[in-house]
Amino acid sequence: MTSLRAFFQPHRIVMLGLFAAFVVWCAVSLRWDWLPKYMPLAIEGMWTTLWILVVTTILGFLLAVPLGLAQAVGPWYLSAPARMFCTVIRGTPLLLQIWLLYYGLGSLFPQFPWIRSSELWPYLRQAWPYAVLALTLSYAGYEGEVMRGAFSGVARGQLEAAKSFGMPRTTMFRRIWLPQAVRNVLPTLGGETILQLKATPLIATITVMDIYAVSSRVRSDTFIVYEPLLLLALVYMVIAGIISLMFGYFERQVPGGHRR
């Protein structure tokens, strides 16, 4: 009850009231007769956005851990390529990366007969594998740099104490180093995941039918502009709010983590 009372501050009540009034105005004044026709396509596009977001963030984080570790403590022949990868990914636009993978690899694979006759060819002909690969590499590039700082920020005394007790390196990494690094970057991971969500509309440029592509199709078919965009903004806001709440919950559950 105390936390609920603390949440409903006067400025938040005013903002909620204004938002409710805006929603009512949109529902009454704008056109929504197109929605039943495109609702199945919108649900399919929302599902595409969600599964691509989940898959790319998980795969990207799994790739970011070794990238960060290699930069933090790895030898030069591992740290240099990892640093170069993160620099290239962070220094080039995501749209350019998507196009290079889709129009580059996508046009290169058909030239090899053994690829065209393989079981992977039905998937390589589609656009979504290149979208998943591009978003995964992008997330890994940014989070690899974040994990580098997280690994470097773990107190060395704890690692030295674990070594003095004879703890194996893999056990020390699994029980001490990685958990503390992840705990320290949870707020950043939440923000990066929301940024990943807002980057997903770029995959519509290579014909992946996500929720943004559905709204574009509604505009092109019906010439209705504002209503699909407003609905799209609401969908992204809801998903971003759920992500923020999830990471806030994780932060509260981690011992010694940040509190909200």
Short mmCIF file of N, CA, C and O in Angstrom, two decimals, residues 153-201:
data_model
loop_
_atom_site.label_atom_id
_atom_site.label_comp_id
_atom_site.label_asym_id
_atom_site.label_seq_id
_atom_site.Cartn_x
_atom_site.Cartn_y
_atom_site.Cartn_z
N GLY A 153 35.01 -4.00 -13.69
CA GLY A 153 34.58 -3.36 -12.46
C GLY A 153 34.42 -4.29 -11.27
O GLY A 153 34.22 -3.81 -10.14
N VAL A 154 34.48 -5.59 -11.50
CA VAL A 154 34.39 -6.53 -10.38
C VAL A 154 35.67 -6.45 -9.55
O VAL A 154 36.77 -6.44 -10.11
N ALA A 155 35.51 -6.39 -8.25
CA ALA A 155 36.66 -6.24 -7.35
C ALA A 155 37.65 -7.38 -7.53
O ALA A 155 37.27 -8.55 -7.45
N ARG A 156 38.91 -7.04 -7.78
CA ARG A 156 39.93 -8.06 -7.99
C ARG A 156 40.20 -8.86 -6.72
O ARG A 156 40.66 -10.00 -6.80
N GLY A 157 39.96 -8.27 -5.55
CA GLY A 157 40.21 -8.98 -4.31
C GLY A 157 39.39 -10.25 -4.19
O GLY A 157 39.88 -11.27 -3.68
N GLN A 158 38.15 -10.20 -4.68
CA GLN A 158 37.31 -11.39 -4.63
C GLN A 158 37.86 -12.49 -5.52
O GLN A 158 37.85 -13.68 -5.15
N LEU A 159 38.35 -12.12 -6.69
CA LEU A 159 38.90 -13.11 -7.60
C LEU A 159 40.19 -13.71 -7.05
O LEU A 159 40.43 -14.92 -7.16
N GLU A 160 41.02 -12.86 -6.44
CA GLU A 160 42.26 -13.36 -5.85
C GLU A 160 41.96 -14.28 -4.68
O GLU A 160 42.66 -15.30 -4.48
N ALA A 161 40.95 -13.94 -3.89
CA ALA A 161 40.58 -14.81 -2.77
C ALA A 161 40.09 -16.16 -3.26
O ALA A 161 40.40 -17.21 -2.67
N ALA A 162 39.31 -16.15 -4.34
CA ALA A 162 38.83 -17.42 -4.90
C ALA A 162 40.00 -18.26 -5.41
O ALA A 162 40.02 -19.49 -5.23
N LYS A 163 40.97 -17.61 -6.05
CA LYS A 163 42.14 -18.35 -6.51
C LYS A 163 42.92 -18.96 -5.35
O LYS A 163 43.41 -20.08 -5.43
N SER A 164 43.04 -18.18 -4.25
CA SER A 164 43.80 -18.67 -3.10
C SER A 164 43.14 -19.90 -2.46
O SER A 164 43.83 -20.72 -1.84
N PHE A 165 41.83 -20.02 -2.60
CA PHE A 165 41.14 -21.19 -2.07
C PHE A 165 41.16 -22.37 -3.05
O PHE A 165 40.56 -23.41 -2.78
N GLY A 166 41.81 -22.18 -4.16
CA GLY A 166 41.92 -23.26 -5.14
C GLY A 166 40.70 -23.44 -6.01
O GLY A 166 40.53 -24.52 -6.59
N MET A 167 39.86 -22.43 -6.13
CA MET A 167 38.67 -22.55 -6.96
C MET A 167 39.06 -22.56 -8.43
O MET A 167 39.83 -21.71 -8.88
N PRO A 168 38.55 -23.49 -9.22
CA PRO A 168 38.87 -23.52 -10.65
C PRO A 168 38.37 -22.25 -11.35
O PRO A 168 37.43 -21.60 -10.91
N ARG A 169 39.04 -21.92 -12.45
CA ARG A 169 38.70 -20.70 -13.17
C ARG A 169 37.25 -20.70 -13.67
O ARG A 169 36.56 -19.69 -13.59
N THR A 170 36.80 -21.84 -14.18
CA THR A 170 35.42 -21.89 -14.68
C THR A 170 34.41 -21.70 -13.55
O THR A 170 33.40 -21.02 -13.72
N THR A 171 34.68 -22.30 -12.39
CA THR A 171 33.77 -22.14 -11.25
C THR A 171 33.79 -20.71 -10.75
O THR A 171 32.74 -20.15 -10.41
N MET A 172 34.99 -20.12 -10.71
CA MET A 172 35.10 -18.73 -10.27
C MET A 172 34.34 -17.80 -11.21
O MET A 172 33.65 -16.88 -10.77
N PHE A 173 34.45 -18.05 -12.51
CA PHE A 173 33.74 -17.23 -13.48
C PHE A 173 32.23 -17.39 -13.34
O PHE A 173 31.47 -16.42 -13.38
N ARG A 174 31.78 -18.62 -13.13
CA ARG A 174 30.34 -18.91 -13.08
C ARG A 174 29.70 -18.43 -11.80
O ARG A 174 28.55 -17.98 -11.82
N ARG A 175 30.43 -18.50 -10.67
CA ARG A 175 29.83 -18.18 -9.38
C ARG A 175 30.12 -16.77 -8.88
O ARG A 175 29.34 -16.25 -8.08
N ILE A 176 31.21 -16.18 -9.33
CA ILE A 176 31.61 -14.88 -8.78
C ILE A 176 31.63 -13.80 -9.84
O ILE A 176 30.94 -12.77 -9.73
N TRP A 177 32.40 -14.03 -10.90
CA TRP A 177 32.67 -12.95 -11.84
C TRP A 177 31.44 -12.60 -12.68
O TRP A 177 31.02 -11.44 -12.73
N LEU A 178 30.86 -13.60 -13.35
CA LEU A 178 29.72 -13.33 -14.23
C LEU A 178 28.50 -12.82 -13.46
O LEU A 178 27.87 -11.84 -13.90
N PRO A 179 28.10 -13.43 -12.32
CA PRO A 179 26.91 -12.91 -11.62
C PRO A 179 27.06 -11.45 -11.19
O PRO A 179 26.11 -10.67 -11.31
N GLN A 180 28.24 -11.08 -10.68
CA GLN A 180 28.42 -9.69 -10.26
C GLN A 180 28.44 -8.74 -11.44
O GLN A 180 27.91 -7.62 -11.35
N ALA A 181 29.03 -9.17 -12.55
CA ALA A 181 29.05 -8.31 -13.73
C ALA A 181 27.64 -8.09 -14.26
O ALA A 181 27.25 -6.96 -14.60
N VAL A 182 26.84 -9.16 -14.33
CA VAL A 182 25.46 -9.04 -14.82
C VAL A 182 24.64 -8.17 -13.87
O VAL A 182 23.82 -7.35 -14.30
N ARG A 183 24.83 -8.35 -12.57
CA ARG A 183 24.11 -7.53 -11.60
C ARG A 183 24.39 -6.05 -11.79
O ARG A 183 23.48 -5.22 -11.72
N ASN A 184 25.64 -5.72 -12.09
CA ASN A 184 26.01 -4.31 -12.24
C ASN A 184 25.46 -3.68 -13.52
O ASN A 184 25.29 -2.45 -13.58
N VAL A 185 25.19 -4.49 -14.53
CA VAL A 185 24.75 -3.93 -15.82
C VAL A 185 23.27 -4.14 -16.08
O VAL A 185 22.80 -3.83 -17.18
N LEU A 186 22.52 -4.65 -15.11
CA LEU A 186 21.10 -4.88 -15.34
C LEU A 186 20.35 -3.62 -15.79
O LEU A 186 19.55 -3.69 -16.73
N PRO A 187 20.56 -2.46 -15.15
CA PRO A 187 19.85 -1.26 -15.66
C PRO A 187 20.22 -0.93 -17.10
O PRO A 187 19.36 -0.54 -17.90
N THR A 188 21.50 -1.10 -17.44
CA THR A 188 21.92 -0.83 -18.82
C THR A 188 21.33 -1.85 -19.78
O THR A 188 20.92 -1.50 -20.91
N LEU A 189 21.25 -3.11 -19.37
CA LEU A 189 20.66 -4.13 -20.22
C LEU A 189 19.19 -3.83 -20.51
O LEU A 189 18.71 -4.05 -21.63
N GLY A 190 18.48 -3.33 -19.50
CA GLY A 190 17.09 -2.97 -19.72
C GLY A 190 16.95 -1.86 -20.74
O GLY A 190 16.11 -1.92 -21.65
N GLY A 191 17.79 -0.83 -20.62
CA GLY A 191 17.75 0.26 -21.60
C GLY A 191 18.14 -0.19 -22.99
O GLY A 191 17.52 0.22 -23.99
N GLU A 192 19.15 -1.05 -23.10
CA GLU A 192 19.57 -1.54 -24.41
C GLU A 192 18.51 -2.43 -25.04
O GLU A 192 18.36 -2.45 -26.27
N THR A 193 17.78 -3.18 -24.22
CA THR A 193 16.71 -4.02 -24.76
C THR A 193 15.59 -3.16 -25.33
O THR A 193 15.02 -3.49 -26.38
N ILE A 194 15.28 -2.06 -24.66
CA ILE A 194 14.26 -1.14 -25.20
C ILE A 194 14.76 -0.51 -26.49
O ILE A 194 13.99 -0.34 -27.46
N LEU A 195 16.04 -0.15 -26.55
CA LEU A 195 16.59 0.37 -27.80
C LEU A 195 16.55 -0.68 -28.90
O LEU A 195 16.32 -0.35 -30.07
N GLN A 196 16.75 -1.94 -28.53
CA GLN A 196 16.65 -3.02 -29.52
C GLN A 196 15.23 -3.12 -30.06
O GLN A 196 15.02 -3.35 -31.25
N LEU A 197 14.25 -2.94 -29.17
CA LEU A 197 12.86 -2.94 -29.62
C LEU A 197 12.61 -1.83 -30.63
O LEU A 197 11.97 -2.05 -31.67
N LYS A 198 13.13 -0.65 -30.35
CA LYS A 198 12.92 0.49 -31.25
C LYS A 198 13.74 0.39 -32.52
O LYS A 198 13.51 1.16 -33.46
N ALA A 199 14.69 -0.55 -32.57
CA ALA A 199 15.45 -0.77 -33.79
C ALA A 199 14.79 -1.78 -34.72
O ALA A 199 15.14 -1.85 -35.90
N THR A 200 13.85 -2.56 -34.20
CA THR A 200 13.23 -3.60 -35.02
C THR A 200 12.48 -3.06 -36.24
O THR A 200 12.37 -3.79 -37.24
N PRO A 201 11.92 -1.84 -36.25
CA PRO A 201 11.25 -1.39 -37.48
C PRO A 201 12.16 -1.35 -38.70
O PRO A 201 11.66 -1.38 -39.83
#
